[in-house]
CSV table of C-alpha atoms in Angstrom, one decimal:
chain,number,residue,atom,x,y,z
A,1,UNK,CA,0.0,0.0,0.0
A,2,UNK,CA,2.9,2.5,0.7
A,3,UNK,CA,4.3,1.5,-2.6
A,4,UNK,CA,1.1,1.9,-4.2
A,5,UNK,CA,1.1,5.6,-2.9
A,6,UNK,CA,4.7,6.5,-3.4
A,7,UNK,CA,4.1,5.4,-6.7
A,8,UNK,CA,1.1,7.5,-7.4
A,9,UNK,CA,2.1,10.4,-5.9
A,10,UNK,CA,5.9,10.2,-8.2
A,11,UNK,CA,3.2,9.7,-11.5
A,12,UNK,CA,0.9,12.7,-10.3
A,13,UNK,CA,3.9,14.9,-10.0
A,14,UNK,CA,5.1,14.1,-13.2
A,15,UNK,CA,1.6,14.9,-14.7
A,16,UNK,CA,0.8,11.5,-15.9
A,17,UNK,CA,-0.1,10.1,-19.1
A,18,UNK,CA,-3.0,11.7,-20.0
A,19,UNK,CA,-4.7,10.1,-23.1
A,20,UNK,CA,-6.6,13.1,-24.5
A,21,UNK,CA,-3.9,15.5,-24.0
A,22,UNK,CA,-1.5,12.9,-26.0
A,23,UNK,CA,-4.5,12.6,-28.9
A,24,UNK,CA,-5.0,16.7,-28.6
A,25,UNK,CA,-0.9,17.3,-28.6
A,26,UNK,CA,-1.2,15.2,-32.0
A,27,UNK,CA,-4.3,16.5,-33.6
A,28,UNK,CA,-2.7,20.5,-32.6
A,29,UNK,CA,0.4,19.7,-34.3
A,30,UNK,CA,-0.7,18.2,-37.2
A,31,UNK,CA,-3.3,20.8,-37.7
A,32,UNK,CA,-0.2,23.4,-36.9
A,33,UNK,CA,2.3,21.8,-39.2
A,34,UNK,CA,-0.7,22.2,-42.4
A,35,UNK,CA,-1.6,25.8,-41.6
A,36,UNK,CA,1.6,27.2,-41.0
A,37,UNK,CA,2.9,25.0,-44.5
A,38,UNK,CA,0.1,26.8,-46.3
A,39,UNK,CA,0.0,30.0,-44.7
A,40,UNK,CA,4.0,31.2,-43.7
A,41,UNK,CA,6.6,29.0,-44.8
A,42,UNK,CA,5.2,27.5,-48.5
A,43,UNK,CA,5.3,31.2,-49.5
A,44,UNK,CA,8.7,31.9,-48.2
A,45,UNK,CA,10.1,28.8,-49.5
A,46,UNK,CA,8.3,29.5,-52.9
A,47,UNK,CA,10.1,33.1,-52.7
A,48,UNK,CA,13.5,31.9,-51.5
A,49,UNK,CA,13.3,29.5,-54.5
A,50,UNK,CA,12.4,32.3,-56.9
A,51,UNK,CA,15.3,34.6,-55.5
A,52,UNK,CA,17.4,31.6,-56.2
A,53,UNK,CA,16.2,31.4,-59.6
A,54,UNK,CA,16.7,35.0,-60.2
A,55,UNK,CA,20.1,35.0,-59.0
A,56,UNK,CA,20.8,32.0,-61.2
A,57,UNK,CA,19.2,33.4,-64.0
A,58,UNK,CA,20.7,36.9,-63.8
A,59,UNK,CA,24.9,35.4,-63.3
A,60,UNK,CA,23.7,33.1,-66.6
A,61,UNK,CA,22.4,36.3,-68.1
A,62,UNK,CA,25.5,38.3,-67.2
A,63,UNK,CA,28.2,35.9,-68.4
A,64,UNK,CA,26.2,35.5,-71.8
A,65,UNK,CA,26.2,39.2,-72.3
A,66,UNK,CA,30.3,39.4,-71.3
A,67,UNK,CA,30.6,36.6,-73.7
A,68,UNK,CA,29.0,38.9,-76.5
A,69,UNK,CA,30.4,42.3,-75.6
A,70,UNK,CA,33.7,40.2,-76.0
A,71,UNK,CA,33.1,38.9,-79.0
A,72,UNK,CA,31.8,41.9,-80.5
A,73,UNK,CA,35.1,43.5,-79.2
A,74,UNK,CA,37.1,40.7,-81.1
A,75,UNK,CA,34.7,41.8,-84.3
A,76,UNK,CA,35.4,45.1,-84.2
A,77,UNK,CA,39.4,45.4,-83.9
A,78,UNK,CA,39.5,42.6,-86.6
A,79,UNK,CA,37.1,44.8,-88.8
A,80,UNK,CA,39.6,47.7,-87.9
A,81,UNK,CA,42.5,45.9,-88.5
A,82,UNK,CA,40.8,45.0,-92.0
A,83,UNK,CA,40.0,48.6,-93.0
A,84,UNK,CA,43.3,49.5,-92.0
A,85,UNK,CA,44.8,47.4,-94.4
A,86,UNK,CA,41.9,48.2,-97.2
A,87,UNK,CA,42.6,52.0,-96.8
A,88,UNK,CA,46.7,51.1,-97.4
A,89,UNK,CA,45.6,49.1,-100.3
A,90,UNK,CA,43.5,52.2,-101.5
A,91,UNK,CA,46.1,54.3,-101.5
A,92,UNK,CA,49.0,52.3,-103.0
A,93,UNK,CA,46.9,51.5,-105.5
A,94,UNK,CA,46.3,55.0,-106.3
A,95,UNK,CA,50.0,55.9,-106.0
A,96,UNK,CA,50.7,53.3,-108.8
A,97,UNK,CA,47.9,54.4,-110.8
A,98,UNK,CA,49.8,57.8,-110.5
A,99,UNK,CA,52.9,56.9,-111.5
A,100,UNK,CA,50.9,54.5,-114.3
A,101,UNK,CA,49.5,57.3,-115.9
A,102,UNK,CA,52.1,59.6,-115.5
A,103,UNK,CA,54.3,57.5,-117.4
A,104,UNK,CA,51.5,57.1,-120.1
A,105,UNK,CA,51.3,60.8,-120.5
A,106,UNK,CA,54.5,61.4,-121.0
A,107,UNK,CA,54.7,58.2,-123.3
A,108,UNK,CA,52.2,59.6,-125.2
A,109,UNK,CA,53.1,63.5,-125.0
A,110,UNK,CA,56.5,61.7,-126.8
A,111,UNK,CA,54.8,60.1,-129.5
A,112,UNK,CA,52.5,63.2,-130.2
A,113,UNK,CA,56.1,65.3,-130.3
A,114,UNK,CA,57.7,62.9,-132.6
A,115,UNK,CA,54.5,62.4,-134.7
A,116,UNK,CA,54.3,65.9,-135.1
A,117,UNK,CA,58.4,66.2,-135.8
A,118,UNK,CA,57.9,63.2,-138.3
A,119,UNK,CA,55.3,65.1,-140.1
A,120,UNK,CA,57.0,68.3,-140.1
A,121,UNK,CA,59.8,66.9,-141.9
A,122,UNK,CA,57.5,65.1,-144.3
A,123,UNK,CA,56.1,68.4,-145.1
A,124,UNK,CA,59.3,70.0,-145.3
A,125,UNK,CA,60.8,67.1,-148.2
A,126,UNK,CA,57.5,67.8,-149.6
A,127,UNK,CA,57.4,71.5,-150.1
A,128,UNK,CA,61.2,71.2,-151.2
A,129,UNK,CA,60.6,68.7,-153.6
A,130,UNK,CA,57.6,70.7,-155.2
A,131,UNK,CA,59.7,73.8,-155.1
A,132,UNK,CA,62.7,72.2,-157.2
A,133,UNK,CA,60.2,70.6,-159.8
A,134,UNK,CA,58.4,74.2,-160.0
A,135,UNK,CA,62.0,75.3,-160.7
A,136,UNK,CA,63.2,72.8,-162.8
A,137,UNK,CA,59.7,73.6,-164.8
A,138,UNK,CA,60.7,77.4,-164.7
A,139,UNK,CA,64.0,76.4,-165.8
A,140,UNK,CA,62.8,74.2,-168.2
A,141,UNK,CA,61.0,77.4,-169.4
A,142,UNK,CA,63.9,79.5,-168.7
A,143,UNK,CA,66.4,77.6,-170.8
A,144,UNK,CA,64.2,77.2,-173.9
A,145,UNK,CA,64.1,81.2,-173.4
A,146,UNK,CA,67.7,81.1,-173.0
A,147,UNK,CA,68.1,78.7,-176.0
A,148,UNK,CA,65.9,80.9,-178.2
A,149,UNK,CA,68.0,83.6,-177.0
A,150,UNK,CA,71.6,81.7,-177.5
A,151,UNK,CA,70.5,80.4,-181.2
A,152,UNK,CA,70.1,83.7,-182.0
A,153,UNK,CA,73.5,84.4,-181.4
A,154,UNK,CA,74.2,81.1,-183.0
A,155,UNK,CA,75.8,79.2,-179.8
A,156,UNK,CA,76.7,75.4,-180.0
A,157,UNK,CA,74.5,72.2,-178.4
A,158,UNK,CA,77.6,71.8,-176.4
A,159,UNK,CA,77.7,75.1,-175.4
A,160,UNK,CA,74.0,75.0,-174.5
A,161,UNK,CA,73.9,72.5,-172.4
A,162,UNK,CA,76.7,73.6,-170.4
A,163,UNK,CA,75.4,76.7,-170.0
A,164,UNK,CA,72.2,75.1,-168.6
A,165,UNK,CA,74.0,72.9,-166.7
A,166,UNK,CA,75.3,75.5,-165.1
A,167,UNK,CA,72.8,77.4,-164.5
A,168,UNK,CA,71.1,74.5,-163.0
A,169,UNK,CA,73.6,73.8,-160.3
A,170,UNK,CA,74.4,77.6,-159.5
A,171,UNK,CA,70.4,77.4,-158.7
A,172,UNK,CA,70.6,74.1,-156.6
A,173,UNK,CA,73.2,75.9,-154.6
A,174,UNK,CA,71.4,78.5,-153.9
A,175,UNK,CA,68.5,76.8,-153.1
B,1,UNK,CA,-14.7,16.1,-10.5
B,2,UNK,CA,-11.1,17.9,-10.0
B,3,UNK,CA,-8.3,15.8,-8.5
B,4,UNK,CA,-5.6,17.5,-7.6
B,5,UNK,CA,-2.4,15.9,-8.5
B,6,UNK,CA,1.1,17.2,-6.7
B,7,UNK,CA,2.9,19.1,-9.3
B,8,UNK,CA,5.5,21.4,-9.0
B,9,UNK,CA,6.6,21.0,-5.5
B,10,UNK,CA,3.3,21.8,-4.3
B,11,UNK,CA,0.8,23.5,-6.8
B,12,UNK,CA,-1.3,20.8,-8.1
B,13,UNK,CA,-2.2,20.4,-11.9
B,14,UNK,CA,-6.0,20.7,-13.1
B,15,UNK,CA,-6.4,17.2,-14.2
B,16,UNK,CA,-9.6,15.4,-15.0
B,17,UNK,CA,-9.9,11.8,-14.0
B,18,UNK,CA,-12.2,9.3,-15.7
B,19,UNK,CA,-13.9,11.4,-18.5
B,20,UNK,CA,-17.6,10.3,-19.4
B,21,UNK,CA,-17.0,8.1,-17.0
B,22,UNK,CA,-14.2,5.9,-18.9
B,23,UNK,CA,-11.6,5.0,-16.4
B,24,UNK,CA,-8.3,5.2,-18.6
B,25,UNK,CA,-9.4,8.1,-20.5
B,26,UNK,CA,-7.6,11.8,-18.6
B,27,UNK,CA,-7.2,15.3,-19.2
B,28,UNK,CA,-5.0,17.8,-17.7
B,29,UNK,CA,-6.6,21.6,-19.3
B,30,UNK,CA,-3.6,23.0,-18.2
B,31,UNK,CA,-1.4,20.9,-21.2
B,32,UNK,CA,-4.6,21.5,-23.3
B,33,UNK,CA,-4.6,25.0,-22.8
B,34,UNK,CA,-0.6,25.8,-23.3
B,35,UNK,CA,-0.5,23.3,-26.9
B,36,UNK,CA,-3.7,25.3,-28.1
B,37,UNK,CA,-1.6,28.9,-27.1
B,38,UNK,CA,2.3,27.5,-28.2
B,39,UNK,CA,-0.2,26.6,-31.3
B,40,UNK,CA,-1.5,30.1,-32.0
B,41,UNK,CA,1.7,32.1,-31.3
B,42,UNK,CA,3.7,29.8,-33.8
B,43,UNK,CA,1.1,29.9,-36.1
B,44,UNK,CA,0.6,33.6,-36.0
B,45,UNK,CA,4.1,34.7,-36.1
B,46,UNK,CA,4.8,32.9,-39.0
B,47,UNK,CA,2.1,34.1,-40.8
B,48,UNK,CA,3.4,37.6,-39.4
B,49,UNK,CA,6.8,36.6,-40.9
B,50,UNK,CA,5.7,35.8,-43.8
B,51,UNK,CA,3.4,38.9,-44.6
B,52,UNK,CA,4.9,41.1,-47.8
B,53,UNK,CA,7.7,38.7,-49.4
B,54,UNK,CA,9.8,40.2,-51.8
B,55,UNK,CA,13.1,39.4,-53.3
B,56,UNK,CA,15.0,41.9,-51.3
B,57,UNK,CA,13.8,40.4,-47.9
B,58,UNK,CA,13.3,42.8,-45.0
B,59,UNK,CA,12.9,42.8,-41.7
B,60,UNK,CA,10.6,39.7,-40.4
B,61,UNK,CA,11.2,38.0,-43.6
B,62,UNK,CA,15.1,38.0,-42.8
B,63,UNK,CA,13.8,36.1,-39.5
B,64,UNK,CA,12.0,33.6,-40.9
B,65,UNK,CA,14.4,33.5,-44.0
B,66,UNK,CA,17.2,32.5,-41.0
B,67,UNK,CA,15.0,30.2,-38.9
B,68,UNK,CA,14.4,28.1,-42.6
B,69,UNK,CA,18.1,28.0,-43.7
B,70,UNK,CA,18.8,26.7,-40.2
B,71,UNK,CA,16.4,24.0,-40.5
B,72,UNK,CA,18.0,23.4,-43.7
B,73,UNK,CA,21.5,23.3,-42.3
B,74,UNK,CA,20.2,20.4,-40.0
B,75,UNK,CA,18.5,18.6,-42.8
B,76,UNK,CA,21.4,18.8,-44.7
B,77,UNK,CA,24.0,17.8,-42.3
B,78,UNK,CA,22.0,14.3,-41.7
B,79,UNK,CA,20.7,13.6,-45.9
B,80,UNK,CA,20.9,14.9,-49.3
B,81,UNK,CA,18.7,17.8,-50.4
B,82,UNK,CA,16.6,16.3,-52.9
B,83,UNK,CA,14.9,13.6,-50.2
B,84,UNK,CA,15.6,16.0,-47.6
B,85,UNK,CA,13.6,18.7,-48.7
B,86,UNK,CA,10.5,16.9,-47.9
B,87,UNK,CA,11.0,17.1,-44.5
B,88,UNK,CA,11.7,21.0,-44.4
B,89,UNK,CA,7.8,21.7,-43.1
B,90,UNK,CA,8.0,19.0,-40.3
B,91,UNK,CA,11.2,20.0,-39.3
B,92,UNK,CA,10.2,23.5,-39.0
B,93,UNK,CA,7.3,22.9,-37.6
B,94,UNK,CA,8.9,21.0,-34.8
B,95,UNK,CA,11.6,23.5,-34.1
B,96,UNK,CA,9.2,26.2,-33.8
B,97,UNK,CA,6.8,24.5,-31.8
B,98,UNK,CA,8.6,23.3,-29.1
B,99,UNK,CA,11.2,26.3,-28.7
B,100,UNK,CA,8.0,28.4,-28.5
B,101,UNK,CA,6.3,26.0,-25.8
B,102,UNK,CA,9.7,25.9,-23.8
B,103,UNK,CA,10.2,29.6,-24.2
B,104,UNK,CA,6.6,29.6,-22.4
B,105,UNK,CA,7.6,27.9,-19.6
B,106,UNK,CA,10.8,29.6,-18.8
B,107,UNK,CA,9.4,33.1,-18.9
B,108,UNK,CA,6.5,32.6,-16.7
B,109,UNK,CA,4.7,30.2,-14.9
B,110,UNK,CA,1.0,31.0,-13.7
B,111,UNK,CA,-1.0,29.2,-11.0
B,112,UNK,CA,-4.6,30.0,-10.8
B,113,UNK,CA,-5.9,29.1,-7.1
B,114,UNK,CA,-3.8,25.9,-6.5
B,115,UNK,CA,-3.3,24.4,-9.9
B,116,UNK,CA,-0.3,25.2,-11.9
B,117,UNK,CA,-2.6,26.3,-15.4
B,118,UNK,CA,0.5,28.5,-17.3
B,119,UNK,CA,3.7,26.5,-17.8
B,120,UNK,CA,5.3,24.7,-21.0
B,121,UNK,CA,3.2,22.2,-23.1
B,122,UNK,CA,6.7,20.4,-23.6
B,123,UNK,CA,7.5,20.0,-19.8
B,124,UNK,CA,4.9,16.7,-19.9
B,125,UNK,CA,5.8,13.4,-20.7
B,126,UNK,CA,2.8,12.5,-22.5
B,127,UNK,CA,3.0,15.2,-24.6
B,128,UNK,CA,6.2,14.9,-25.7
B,129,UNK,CA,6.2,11.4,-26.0
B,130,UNK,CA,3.1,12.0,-28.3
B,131,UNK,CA,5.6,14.0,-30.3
B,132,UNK,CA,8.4,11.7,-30.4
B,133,UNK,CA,6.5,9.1,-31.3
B,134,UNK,CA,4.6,10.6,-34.2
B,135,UNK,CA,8.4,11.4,-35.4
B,136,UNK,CA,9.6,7.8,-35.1
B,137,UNK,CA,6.0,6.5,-36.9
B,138,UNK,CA,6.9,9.1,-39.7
B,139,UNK,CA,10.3,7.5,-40.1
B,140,UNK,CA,9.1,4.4,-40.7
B,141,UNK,CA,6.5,5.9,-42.8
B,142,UNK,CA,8.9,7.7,-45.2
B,143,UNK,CA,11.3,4.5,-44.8
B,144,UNK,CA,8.5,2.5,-46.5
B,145,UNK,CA,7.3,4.6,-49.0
B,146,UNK,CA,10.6,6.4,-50.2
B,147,UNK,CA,12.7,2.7,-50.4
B,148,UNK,CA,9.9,-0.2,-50.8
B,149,UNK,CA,9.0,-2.6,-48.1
B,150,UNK,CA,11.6,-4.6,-49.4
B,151,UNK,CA,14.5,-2.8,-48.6
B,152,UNK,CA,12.8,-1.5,-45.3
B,153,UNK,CA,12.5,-4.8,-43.9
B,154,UNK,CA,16.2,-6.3,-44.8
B,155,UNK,CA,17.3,-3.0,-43.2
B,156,UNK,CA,16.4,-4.6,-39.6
B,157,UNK,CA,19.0,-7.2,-40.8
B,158,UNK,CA,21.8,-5.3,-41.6
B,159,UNK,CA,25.0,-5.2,-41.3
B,160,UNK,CA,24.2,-8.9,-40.2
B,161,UNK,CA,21.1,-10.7,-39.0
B,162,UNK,CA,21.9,-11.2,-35.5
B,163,UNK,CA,21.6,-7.8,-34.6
B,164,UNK,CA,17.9,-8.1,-35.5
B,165,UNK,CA,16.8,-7.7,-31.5
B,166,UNK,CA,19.0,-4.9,-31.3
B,167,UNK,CA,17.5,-3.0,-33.8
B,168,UNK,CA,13.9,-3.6,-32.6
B,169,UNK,CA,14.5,-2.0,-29.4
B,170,UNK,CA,16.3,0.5,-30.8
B,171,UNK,CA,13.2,1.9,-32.2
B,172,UNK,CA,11.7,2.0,-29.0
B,173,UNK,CA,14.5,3.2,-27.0
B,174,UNK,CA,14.8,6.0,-30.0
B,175,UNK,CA,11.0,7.0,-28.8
B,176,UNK,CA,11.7,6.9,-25.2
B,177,UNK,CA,14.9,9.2,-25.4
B,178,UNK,CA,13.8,11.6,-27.5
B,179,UNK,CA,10.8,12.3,-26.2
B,180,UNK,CA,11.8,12.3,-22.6
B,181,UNK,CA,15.3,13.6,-22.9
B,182,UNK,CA,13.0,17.2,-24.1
B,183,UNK,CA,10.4,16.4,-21.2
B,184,UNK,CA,13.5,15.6,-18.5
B,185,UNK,CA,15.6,19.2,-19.4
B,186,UNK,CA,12.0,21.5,-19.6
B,187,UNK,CA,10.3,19.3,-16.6
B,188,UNK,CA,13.8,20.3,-14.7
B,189,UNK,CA,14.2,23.4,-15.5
B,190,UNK,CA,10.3,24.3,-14.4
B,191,UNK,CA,10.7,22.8,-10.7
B,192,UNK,CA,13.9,24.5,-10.4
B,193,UNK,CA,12.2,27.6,-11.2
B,194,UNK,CA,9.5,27.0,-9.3
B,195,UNK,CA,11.9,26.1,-6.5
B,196,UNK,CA,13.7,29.7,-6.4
B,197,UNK,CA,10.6,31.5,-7.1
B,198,UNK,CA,9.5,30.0,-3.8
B,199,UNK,CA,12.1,30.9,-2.0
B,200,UNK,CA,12.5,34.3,-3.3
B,201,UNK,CA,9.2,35.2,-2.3
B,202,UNK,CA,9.0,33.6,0.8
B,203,UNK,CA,11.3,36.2,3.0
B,204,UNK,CA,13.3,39.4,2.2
B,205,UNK,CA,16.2,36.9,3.0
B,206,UNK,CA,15.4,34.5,0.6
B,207,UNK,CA,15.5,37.3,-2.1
B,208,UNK,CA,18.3,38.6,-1.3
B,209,UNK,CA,19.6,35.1,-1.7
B,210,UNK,CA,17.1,33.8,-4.3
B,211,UNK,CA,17.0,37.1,-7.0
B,212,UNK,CA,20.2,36.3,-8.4
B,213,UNK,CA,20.6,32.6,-8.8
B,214,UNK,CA,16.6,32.5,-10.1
B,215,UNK,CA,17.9,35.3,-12.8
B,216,UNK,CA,20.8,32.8,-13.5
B,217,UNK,CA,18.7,29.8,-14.0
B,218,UNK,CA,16.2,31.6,-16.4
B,219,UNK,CA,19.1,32.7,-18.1
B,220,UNK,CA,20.2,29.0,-18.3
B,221,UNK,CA,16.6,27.7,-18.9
B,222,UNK,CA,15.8,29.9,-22.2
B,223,UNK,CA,19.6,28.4,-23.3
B,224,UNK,CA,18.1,24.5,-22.8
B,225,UNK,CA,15.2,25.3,-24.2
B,226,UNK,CA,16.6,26.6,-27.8
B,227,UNK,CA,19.4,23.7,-27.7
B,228,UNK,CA,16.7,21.2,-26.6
B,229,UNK,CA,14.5,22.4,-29.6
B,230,UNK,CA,17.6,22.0,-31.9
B,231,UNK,CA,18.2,18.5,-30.4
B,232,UNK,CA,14.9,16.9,-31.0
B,233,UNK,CA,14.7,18.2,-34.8
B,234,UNK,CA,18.4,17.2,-34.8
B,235,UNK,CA,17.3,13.7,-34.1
B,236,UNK,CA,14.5,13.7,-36.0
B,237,UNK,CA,16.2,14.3,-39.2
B,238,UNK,CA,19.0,11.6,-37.9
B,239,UNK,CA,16.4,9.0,-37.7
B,240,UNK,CA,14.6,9.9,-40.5
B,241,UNK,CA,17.9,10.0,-42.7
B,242,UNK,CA,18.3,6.2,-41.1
B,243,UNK,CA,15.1,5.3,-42.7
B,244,UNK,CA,15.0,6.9,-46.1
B,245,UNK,CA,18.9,7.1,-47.0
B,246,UNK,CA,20.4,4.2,-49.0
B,247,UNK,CA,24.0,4.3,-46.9
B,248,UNK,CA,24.4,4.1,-43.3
């Protein structure tokens, strides 16, 4: 019996096992652990998740847009670099057209002169040669004169023809 | 209809006996009253918490932001993530509730008439047994459904089959501590409490030599009660990894 009460008293003052409370402490948590899933930490985990997201999303987003600024970069010092060479291409090539031409011109300006100098000389044996046969014509002309002239003071053929002979070459020299 | 059952060095508890007239079935209000109020402040703080998220978290968010990457940090320590993150609500759940109910119990204790009605939910055996056990049923749970009966079962035979006794009262001894090593540090803490606070009042002698120990002690209690809280959803996530993880 004074077991019995020791006992008893030891189980009172630890509260006991109460069966309800044990059902209730069950039914409160589970009910707790739905509402406060649903209502407080669903939405934070949701938003923790989506900040994760956004932070991944944003470094992916970053690094692709480096990626492209650098590559555009690279783009753009090659395109210089390919100008650069363009524009020296540009202008040797006009230097050589330059000198090209000037060398044609002159080339050209050299024929013209000697055309023209040929031509002038052409002209020249021309007008001399028409001048000698309009001399020998007036000589011609002249020495029958002469002859007319020579018979009437009865000169020799041989005489003659020296005389015109002469004549001739005095008027070749002079010419 | 009351009986008064000795609790607390001498405040008795307001426990009913034989409800409806069924002689095993018992109530103490006072347990019922402090889950229903641990309930509600849990409850409504983290609904408080978690008014107005945004992505650039501020004040009460940071809060519960912290309190859920610590949960995590204990999950993670005992399994991987991706089976892990299942039990992030439980565990959360469990930490908050019972550092709430111990926090209750340290900071005051109210007795109406001579029953002790205000103290923590979590310094009862019953009820924290109740919790332990619903932890170690969930294990078992989760052990079944997340690896197949198959591999649940040959798991009480590993590493070799002797040991098969050993494991069987391993789950009850698993129970047993966990739910009364909580009970044990809370229930100690509380008569201690209650000890000093009867002392203090009881002569300007004993205040002057109560006061400062009794501040000491508080000080001490709130400490247990957060490391107590971290224990059991410590443990909880051990035994659960047990269950559901392939390794061991």
């Amino acid at each position: 019996m004074q077991a019995f009460t020791e006992y008893s008293v030891i189980n009172a003052a630890l509260g006991g096992f109460h069966v309800v409370d044990m059902i209730t402490q069950l039914f409160f948590f589970l009910i707790l652990l739905i509402l406060v899933r649903k209502f407080a930490w669903g939405p934070v985990m949701d938003m923790m998740q989506k900040r994760e997201d956004y932070v991944a999303g944003e470094i992916e987003a970053a690094e692709k847009s480096r990626e492209e600024a650098e590559k555009a970069s690279n783009e753009a010092v090659e395109q210089l670099k390919q100008t650069k060479q363009e524009a020296q291409k540009i202008v040797e090539d006009a230097k050589n057209a330059g000198v090209r031409q000037e060398q044609d011109i002159i080339a050209a300006a050299r024929a013209e002169a000697d055309r023209i100098k040929h031509a002038a000389q052409a002209d020249i044996q021309n007008e001399k040669e028409k001048a000698l046969q309009a001399l020998q014509d007036k000589v011609a002309s002249l020495s029958v004169l002469i002859a007319s002239k020579v018979i009437e003071k009865e000169i020799s053929t041989q005489d003659q023809e020296k005389l015109i002979n002469d004549y001739i070459k005095e008027v070749g020299e002079e010419l | 209809m009351f009986e008064r059952g000795v609790s607390k060095v001498d405040h008795g508890a307001p426990i009913i006996e034989n409800l409806f007239g069924i002689s095993w079935l018992s109530v103490n209000l006072s347990n019922i009253l402090m889950m229903f109020i641990t309930s509600v402040i849990v409850f409504v703080l983290c609904v408080l918490g978690a008014r107005r998220l945004q992505m650039k978290p501020t004040g009460a968010q940071n809060a519960m932001e912290w309190v859920l990457d610590f949960v995590k940090g204990i999950i993670n320590d005992t399994m991987d993530w991706k089976t892990g993150k299942l039990f992030l609500p439980l565990g959360l759940t469990l930490f908050t509730y019972i550092l709430v109910g111990n926090m209750l119990g340290v900071m005051t204790n109210g007795v109406v008439g001579h029953d002790l009605w205000w103290k923590s939910p979590t310094a009862d055996p019953g009820i924290t047994l109740t919790l332990s056990a619903m932890v170690i049923v969930l294990t078992h749970f989760y052990g079944i459904k997340l690896r197949g009966g198959k591999e649940y079962v040959k798991d009480y035979f590993r590493p070799m089959w002797p040991l098969f006794p050993i494991k069987i009262v391993e789950e009850f001894s698993n129970t047993l501590t966990l739910g009364l090593r909580l009970f044990g540090n809370l229930y100690a803490g509380e008569v201690l409490l209650a000890l000093l606070v009867g002392l203090t009042t009881s002569s300007w002698l004993g205040f002057l030599g109560g006061a400062i120990p009794f501040l000491a002690w508080q000080g001490f209690s709130i400490f247990i009660g957060g490391i107590q809280a971290f224990i059991f959803t410590m443990l909880t996530m051990v035994y659960m990894s047990h269950k559901v993880s392939e390794e061991h």
